[in-house]
Amino acid sequence: MLRRHTGTVRGRLILMALITTLVALVTTSVCMLVYDVKAFQQNWVDDLTTQAEIVATMSAPAVSFNDPAAARQNLALLRVKPQIRSAAIYTDAGLFAAYGLSPLESPAFPARPGNIGYSIKGGSMIVYHPIIDNGERVGTVYINSSYRLWDRVVSYAMILAGVLVFSLLIAALVASELQKSITRPLLAVTGVAREVMQRRDFSLRVDSNASGEIATLVAAFNDMLGEVGRRAHALQEANRTLEHEMQVRQGAERALLLADRRKDEFLATLAHELRNPLAPIRTGLDIMRVNSKDAAAVERARTIMERQLKQMVRLVDDLLDVSRITTGKLTIRHDHIRLRDVVNDALELVKPLAEAQGHTLQVLLPEAPVHLLGDATRLAQVLSNLLNNAVKYTQRGGAISLGAEMASGQVRISVKDNGIGIPPDMLDEIFELFIQADTSLERSTAGLGVGLSLARKLVELHGGTIRAHSTGRGQGSEIVVLLPVQEEPAALPAGPQGVAGPARQYRILLADDNVDFVNSIGALLRSMGHTVQISHDGNQALMAAETFVPDFAFLDIGLPLLNGYDLARAIRARPALRNTLLVAVTGWGQQKDRQQAFEAGFEGHLVKPVGFEQISAILAGSREGFAHAV
Amino acid sequence: MRQTSHILARIAASLLLALAFCCAAGAAGQQQNLERSVKAAFLYKFLGYVEFAAELPPQLTVGVVGAADIAAELSQIAVGRSVNGRPIAVKALREGDSLAGLQLVFVGADVQRPAQVLRSAQQGGVLSVTEIDSGLQQGSVINFRLIEDRVRFEVSLPSAEKSNVKLSSRLLSVAWQVQKGGQ
């Protein structure tokens, strides 16, 4: 208990003060006691000697003139000092006069006087003092006094002990008051430290108005708490950030896995879709080989093959568009166009398929012309995609409608069918890349799952929105496109194709290692009256260009010996060929490929497969998709 | 000095013892002797308790009139002694002798006309000591009496004043009687 109590700073401080006080007091007391004993004895000796001297002086005549009565009277005066128990005067003859304090007990007097001076025996002090008269010693005074040195020491020690105890009490009180100025801040510090450990709350602070080292300690402790708090907080923040990052990463990983899976599915679908047209084409070729004489059969086969080829081209175009979407390279033109033209273009593409499926196709457009700012081809692509979906996902003989109406500065175009519909949870998802409502491989419908995604991207590029509505599976669906409308058409553009001028004859260089392709195109151009030179590798093409000096040169990029880019640069280096219009024909359709071609010196860029109409359009003066420099 | 004081003390002690214990009848002569010695010693001691008006000579002189035994005793005591640093001379005088130069005069009991001597002593500023019952009435300053077989003395302050001597109060405190003014 005592150990525990003295273990505290408070206990130690008080104990320290008490011990210090005790040591000081004991030292003082002992010194005082020793001094007092000495002083007491000296005083007593002096006192008794003085008394004896007085008696001696007074009694000198009495002794001289032999008057013991007078001497007794003188001795009797000692009565005023009760400590003197007995006294006497001796002459040479012996006891001359005597005095006893108590008349009852007769004190015993020594027969002869002792030596001059004092002596202490037991509880009494005895003094002998000479009586001098006229320079002669005539007698001796004897005084016997009680000498209570021990009593004196005891009482004095008791007083000192009392003072000591009282002083210690006062010291304890004072120390316990004074130690508060030290222990209170310390207690505050330890209290806060304990609380911080228990509650992990680093915002706690020690409140103290101490001064000196204690204040420094408190301030340092507070600063330390602040620092620890800051670090703990920073650590927590870092943890939280890490956690968040982890979540983001996990999300990204999941998204990547999902995208990977979709890509796998897409690849499977793509293979399937690309394989599908090949069978009819092969069949067509067989028909043409077997029945080459039967013009009708050949024509039928050719039609089938053409349709299947278109389907494949469309697939590949979609793929390229997908590539543009994923790389963010999809761009649109901003022309003044009319909704009706766009709708007509789209219907033209879809009508044959719809009729083949036996669907009824209803179109309802506003009377007044609706003007839009955008890319006619792309918007037609959007609508044809939507219609195509409607045709595909509706059972034979369904009802498909396309409607458009003005709604607060926007045109609301809706494509509706009564087909298989869309589950509610898929309404948003179907616009994602590679998502199809029906993912079974045995599905009757075909597609890559890019149509709607492409449509949404294109609509967004036009500043519009696209949403799907369906009441559920088997209930049909409605896709609604909202597009901003241009109120005042600045100027009606001329027809895209323009007025076909009188056909001119040109000198045309064709360079491609695909002999069949280039020969067939060359034959077609020759049949139109143009002069055509054909090369199958780069060097041949360059030589041909130097001698032939063509007006147009359609050059494959992947030429043997000298690639298209180097060929273009070489041609551009010839001043004689300055006016030759160079068009790249390549399987690489991305923006960076176009840019590379333009940098090499090409003005135009066509992506394979190239239709004859694209070439004839360029010859007619169309510069769609050409470099801005031209 | 010490030896003499012992002698004196022994004399006084033997006197006292004799006075205390001896029968009056058996040893009258011895007692007479002792009494003379005590008186002589007292005479010597008186000198220490007296102040004289006149300036003192380097030697004090005590005259003894009509008491040869006392004079002899005193002479013995005075040998080698002094009072206040002054040695003491003893003169044995007869009646009618001049008292000039004396500081103290003892008039013995046998003197016929002590009054005359005392008068001249008063005039001469000499301290006078007698040993008769009417000593003070006759004009003496100090007079020896025998009280209960002890030698005591009485003092007359008016005589002392007339004699131009001052007696110490310590002497008066041991006097048997002190006559004050008006008597």
PDB file of N, CA, C and O in Angstrom, chain A residues 414-453:
ATOM      1  N   SER A 414     -39.274   6.828 -84.300  1.00  0.00           N
ATOM      2  CA  SER A 414     -39.468   5.551 -83.594  1.00  0.00           C
ATOM      3  C   SER A 414     -39.608   4.414 -84.588  1.00  0.00           C
ATOM      4  O   SER A 414     -40.273   4.547 -85.612  1.00  0.00           O
ATOM      5  N   VAL A 415     -38.909   3.325 -84.241  1.00  0.00           N
ATOM      6  CA  VAL A 415     -39.019   2.114 -85.065  1.00  0.00           C
ATOM      7  C   VAL A 415     -39.650   1.039 -84.193  1.00  0.00           C
ATOM      8  O   VAL A 415     -39.120   0.706 -83.140  1.00  0.00           O
ATOM      9  N   LYS A 416     -40.799   0.535 -84.648  1.00  0.00           N
ATOM     10  CA  LYS A 416     -41.623  -0.335 -83.808  1.00  0.00           C
ATOM     11  C   LYS A 416     -41.857  -1.651 -84.514  1.00  0.00           C
ATOM     12  O   LYS A 416     -41.975  -1.682 -85.740  1.00  0.00           O
ATOM     13  N   ASP A 417     -41.895  -2.714 -83.700  1.00  0.00           N
ATOM     14  CA  ASP A 417     -42.257  -3.997 -84.319  1.00  0.00           C
ATOM     15  C   ASP A 417     -43.105  -4.783 -83.346  1.00  0.00           C
ATOM     16  O   ASP A 417     -43.317  -4.367 -82.204  1.00  0.00           O
ATOM     17  N   ASN A 418     -43.615  -5.909 -83.769  1.00  0.00           N
ATOM     18  CA  ASN A 418     -44.355  -6.779 -82.854  1.00  0.00           C
ATOM     19  C   ASN A 418     -43.641  -8.121 -82.745  1.00  0.00           C
ATOM     20  O   ASN A 418     -44.238  -9.175 -82.792  1.00  0.00           O
ATOM     21  N   GLY A 419     -42.296  -7.993 -82.594  1.00  0.00           N
ATOM     22  CA  GLY A 419     -41.459  -9.194 -82.607  1.00  0.00           C
ATOM     23  C   GLY A 419     -41.246  -9.796 -81.228  1.00  0.00           C
ATOM     24  O   GLY A 419     -42.114  -9.725 -80.355  1.00  0.00           O
ATOM     25  N   ILE A 420     -40.037 -10.345 -81.037  1.00  0.00           N
ATOM     26  CA  ILE A 420     -39.775 -11.123 -79.819  1.00  0.00           C
ATOM     27  C   ILE A 420     -39.605 -10.235 -78.581  1.00  0.00           C
ATOM     28  O   ILE A 420     -39.620 -10.713 -77.449  1.00  0.00           O
ATOM     29  N   GLY A 421     -39.439  -8.939 -78.833  1.00  0.00           N
ATOM     30  CA  GLY A 421     -39.326  -8.024 -77.690  1.00  0.00           C
ATOM     31  C   GLY A 421     -37.979  -8.119 -76.975  1.00  0.00           C
ATOM     32  O   GLY A 421     -37.098  -8.872 -77.372  1.00  0.00           O
ATOM     33  N   ILE A 422     -37.894  -7.329 -75.900  1.00  0.00           N
ATOM     34  CA  ILE A 422     -36.626  -7.281 -75.138  1.00  0.00           C
ATOM     35  C   ILE A 422     -36.955  -7.435 -73.657  1.00  0.00           C
ATOM     36  O   ILE A 422     -37.850  -6.780 -73.147  1.00  0.00           O
ATOM     37  N   PRO A 423     -36.257  -8.310 -72.969  1.00  0.00           N
ATOM     38  CA  PRO A 423     -36.491  -8.394 -71.509  1.00  0.00           C
ATOM     39  C   PRO A 423     -36.142  -7.065 -70.851  1.00  0.00           C
ATOM     40  O   PRO A 423     -35.222  -6.371 -71.310  1.00  0.00           O
ATOM     41  N   PRO A 424     -36.863  -6.701 -69.782  1.00  0.00           N
ATOM     42  CA  PRO A 424     -36.664  -5.375 -69.155  1.00  0.00           C
ATOM     43  C   PRO A 424     -35.213  -5.146 -68.729  1.00  0.00           C
ATOM     44  O   PRO A 424     -34.692  -4.048 -68.858  1.00  0.00           O
ATOM     45  N   ASP A 425     -34.555  -6.200 -68.236  1.00  0.00           N
ATOM     46  CA  ASP A 425     -33.191  -5.992 -67.744  1.00  0.00           C
ATOM     47  C   ASP A 425     -32.188  -5.819 -68.873  1.00  0.00           C
ATOM     48  O   ASP A 425     -31.025  -5.539 -68.638  1.00  0.00           O
ATOM     49  N   MET A 426     -32.636  -6.003 -70.114  1.00  0.00           N
ATOM     50  CA  MET A 426     -31.720  -5.865 -71.245  1.00  0.00           C
ATOM     51  C   MET A 426     -31.898  -4.545 -71.966  1.00  0.00           C
ATOM     52  O   MET A 426     -31.166  -4.264 -72.918  1.00  0.00           O
ATOM     53  N   LEU A 427     -32.883  -3.734 -71.503  1.00  0.00           N
ATOM     54  CA  LEU A 427     -33.252  -2.543 -72.277  1.00  0.00           C
ATOM     55  C   LEU A 427     -32.073  -1.605 -72.494  1.00  0.00           C
ATOM     56  O   LEU A 427     -31.945  -1.004 -73.555  1.00  0.00           O
ATOM     57  N   ASP A 428     -31.225  -1.487 -71.464  1.00  0.00           N
ATOM     58  CA  ASP A 428     -30.066  -0.603 -71.625  1.00  0.00           C
ATOM     59  C   ASP A 428     -28.892  -1.357 -72.211  1.00  0.00           C
ATOM     60  O   ASP A 428     -28.106  -0.813 -72.971  1.00  0.00           O
ATOM     61  N   GLU A 429     -28.794  -2.626 -71.836  1.00  0.00           N
ATOM     62  CA  GLU A 429     -27.614  -3.396 -72.199  1.00  0.00           C
ATOM     63  C   GLU A 429     -27.498  -3.663 -73.692  1.00  0.00           C
ATOM     64  O   GLU A 429     -26.378  -3.837 -74.201  1.00  0.00           O
ATOM     65  N   ILE A 430     -28.632  -3.707 -74.374  1.00  0.00           N
ATOM     66  CA  ILE A 430     -28.554  -4.074 -75.801  1.00  0.00           C
ATOM     67  C   ILE A 430     -27.748  -3.069 -76.598  1.00  0.00           C
ATOM     68  O   ILE A 430     -27.307  -3.372 -77.707  1.00  0.00           O
ATOM     69  N   PHE A 431     -27.536  -1.863 -76.010  1.00  0.00           N
ATOM     70  CA  PHE A 431     -26.752  -0.875 -76.750  1.00  0.00           C
ATOM     71  C   PHE A 431     -25.261  -1.074 -76.544  1.00  0.00           C
ATOM     72  O   PHE A 431     -24.449  -0.395 -77.152  1.00  0.00           O
ATOM     73  N   GLU A 432     -24.906  -2.021 -75.652  1.00  0.00           N
ATOM     74  CA  GLU A 432     -23.484  -2.286 -75.448  1.00  0.00           C
ATOM     75  C   GLU A 432     -22.959  -3.119 -76.604  1.00  0.00           C
ATOM     76  O   GLU A 432     -23.697  -3.875 -77.234  1.00  0.00           O
ATOM     77  N   LEU A 433     -21.639  -2.994 -76.820  1.00  0.00           N
ATOM     78  CA  LEU A 433     -21.010  -3.721 -77.921  1.00  0.00           C
ATOM     79  C   LEU A 433     -21.127  -5.226 -77.683  1.00  0.00           C
ATOM     80  O   LEU A 433     -20.952  -5.693 -76.570  1.00  0.00           O
ATOM     81  N   PHE A 434     -21.373  -5.950 -78.719  1.00  0.00           N
ATOM     82  CA  PHE A 434     -21.416  -7.426 -78.737  1.00  0.00           C
ATOM     83  C   PHE A 434     -22.539  -8.001 -77.888  1.00  0.00           C
ATOM     84  O   PHE A 434     -22.498  -9.158 -77.522  1.00  0.00           O
ATOM     85  N   ILE A 435     -23.515  -7.189 -77.533  1.00  0.00           N
ATOM     86  CA  ILE A 435     -24.613  -7.724 -76.726  1.00  0.00           C
ATOM     87  C   ILE A 435     -25.786  -8.059 -77.638  1.00  0.00           C
ATOM     88  O   ILE A 435     -26.196  -7.260 -78.472  1.00  0.00           O
ATOM     89  N   GLN A 436     -26.286  -9.239 -77.449  1.00  0.00           N
ATOM     90  CA  GLN A 436     -27.482  -9.627 -78.182  1.00  0.00           C
ATOM     91  C   GLN A 436     -28.476 -10.198 -77.195  1.00  0.00           C
ATOM     92  O   GLN A 436     -28.097 -10.855 -76.238  1.00  0.00           O
ATOM     93  N   ALA A 437     -29.728  -9.913 -77.432  1.00  0.00           N
ATOM     94  CA  ALA A 437     -30.753 -10.384 -76.506  1.00  0.00           C
ATOM     95  C   ALA A 437     -30.813 -11.908 -76.520  1.00  0.00           C
ATOM     96  O   ALA A 437     -31.017 -12.537 -75.500  1.00  0.00           O
ATOM     97  N   ASP A 438     -30.569 -12.459 -77.671  1.00  0.00           N
ATOM     98  CA  ASP A 438     -30.610 -13.915 -77.790  1.00  0.00           C
ATOM     99  C   ASP A 438     -29.200 -14.399 -78.073  1.00  0.00           C
ATOM    100  O   ASP A 438     -28.640 -14.153 -79.130  1.00  0.00           O
ATOM    101  N   THR A 439     -28.589 -15.039 -77.056  1.00  0.00           N
ATOM    102  CA  THR A 439     -27.193 -15.430 -77.231  1.00  0.00           C
ATOM    103  C   THR A 439     -27.022 -16.890 -77.615  1.00  0.00           C
ATOM    104  O   THR A 439     -25.919 -17.374 -77.722  1.00  0.00           O
ATOM    105  N   SER A 440     -28.127 -17.575 -77.837  1.00  0.00           N
ATOM    106  CA  SER A 440     -27.986 -18.993 -78.186  1.00  0.00           C
ATOM    107  C   SER A 440     -27.450 -19.125 -79.610  1.00  0.00           C
ATOM    108  O   SER A 440     -27.806 -18.345 -80.499  1.00  0.00           O
ATOM    109  N   LEU A 441     -26.539 -20.079 -79.796  1.00  0.00           N
ATOM    110  CA  LEU A 441     -25.945 -20.249 -81.119  1.00  0.00           C
ATOM    111  C   LEU A 441     -26.968 -20.757 -82.139  1.00  0.00           C
ATOM    112  O   LEU A 441     -26.798 -20.602 -83.335  1.00  0.00           O
ATOM    113  N   GLU A 442     -28.022 -21.369 -81.623  1.00  0.00           N
ATOM    114  CA  GLU A 442     -29.016 -21.945 -82.530  1.00  0.00           C
ATOM    115  C   GLU A 442     -30.058 -20.937 -82.962  1.00  0.00           C
ATOM    116  O   GLU A 442     -31.054 -21.272 -83.566  1.00  0.00           O
ATOM    117  N   ARG A 443     -29.836 -19.676 -82.604  1.00  0.00           N
ATOM    118  CA  ARG A 443     -30.868 -18.672 -82.891  1.00  0.00           C
ATOM    119  C   ARG A 443     -31.070 -18.576 -84.402  1.00  0.00           C
ATOM    120  O   ARG A 443     -30.148 -18.799 -85.201  1.00  0.00           O
ATOM    121  N   SER A 444     -32.257 -18.192 -84.754  1.00  0.00           N
ATOM    122  CA  SER A 444     -32.583 -18.096 -86.180  1.00  0.00           C
ATOM    123  C   SER A 444     -32.058 -16.802 -86.773  1.00  0.00           C
ATOM    124  O   SER A 444     -31.878 -16.687 -87.965  1.00  0.00           O
ATOM    125  N   THR A 445     -31.857 -15.836 -85.898  1.00  0.00           N
ATOM    126  CA  THR A 445     -31.439 -14.534 -86.397  1.00  0.00           C
ATOM    127  C   THR A 445     -29.922 -14.479 -86.469  1.00  0.00           C
ATOM    128  O   THR A 445     -29.221 -15.221 -85.801  1.00  0.00           O
ATOM    129  N   ALA A 446     -29.447 -13.563 -87.283  1.00  0.00           N
ATOM    130  CA  ALA A 446     -28.003 -13.436 -87.442  1.00  0.00           C
ATOM    131  C   ALA A 446     -27.587 -12.019 -87.123  1.00  0.00           C
ATOM    132  O   ALA A 446     -28.381 -11.093 -87.187  1.00  0.00           O
ATOM    133  N   GLY A 447     -26.368 -11.839 -86.775  1.00  0.00           N
ATOM    134  CA  GLY A 447     -25.846 -10.484 -86.505  1.00  0.00           C
ATOM    135  C   GLY A 447     -24.644 -10.574 -85.604  1.00  0.00           C
ATOM    136  O   GLY A 447     -24.425 -11.568 -84.938  1.00  0.00           O
ATOM    137  N   LEU A 448     -23.892  -9.489 -85.631  1.00  0.00           N
ATOM    138  CA  LEU A 448     -22.673  -9.472 -84.820  1.00  0.00           C
ATOM    139  C   LEU A 448     -22.898  -8.832 -83.455  1.00  0.00           C
ATOM    140  O   LEU A 448     -22.025  -8.842 -82.611  1.00  0.00           O
ATOM    141  N   GLY A 449     -24.060  -8.229 -83.273  1.00  0.00           N
ATOM    142  CA  GLY A 449     -24.317  -7.535 -82.007  1.00  0.00           C
ATOM    143  C   GLY A 449     -23.627  -6.199 -81.948  1.00  0.00           C
ATOM    144  O   GLY A 449     -23.304  -5.720 -80.860  1.00  0.00           O
ATOM    145  N   VAL A 450     -23.397  -5.606 -83.101  1.00  0.00           N
ATOM    146  CA  VAL A 450     -22.751  -4.296 -83.104  1.00  0.00           C
ATOM    147  C   VAL A 450     -23.691  -3.213 -83.614  1.00  0.00           C
ATOM    148  O   VAL A 450     -23.404  -2.035 -83.469  1.00  0.00           O
ATOM    149  N   GLY A 451     -24.823  -3.639 -84.232  1.00  0.00           N
ATOM    150  CA  GLY A 451     -25.719  -2.673 -84.892  1.00  0.00           C
ATOM    151  C   GLY A 451     -26.209  -1.590 -83.967  1.00  0.00           C
ATOM    152  O   GLY A 451     -26.059  -0.394 -84.247  1.00  0.00           O
ATOM    153  N   LEU A 452     -26.789  -1.983 -82.821  1.00  0.00           N
ATOM    154  CA  LEU A 452     -27.366  -0.995 -81.913  1.00  0.00           C
ATOM    155  C   LEU A 452     -26.281  -0.149 -81.265  1.00  0.00           C
ATOM    156  O   LEU A 452     -26.454   1.053 -81.055  1.00  0.00           O
ATOM    157  N   SER A 453     -25.178  -0.788 -80.955  1.00  0.00           N
ATOM    158  CA  SER A 453     -24.078  -0.045 -80.349  1.00  0.00           C
ATOM    159  C   SER A 453     -23.598   1.043 -81.297  1.00  0.00           C
ATOM    160  O   SER A 453     -23.399   2.198 -80.907  1.00  0.00           O
TER     161      SER A 453
END
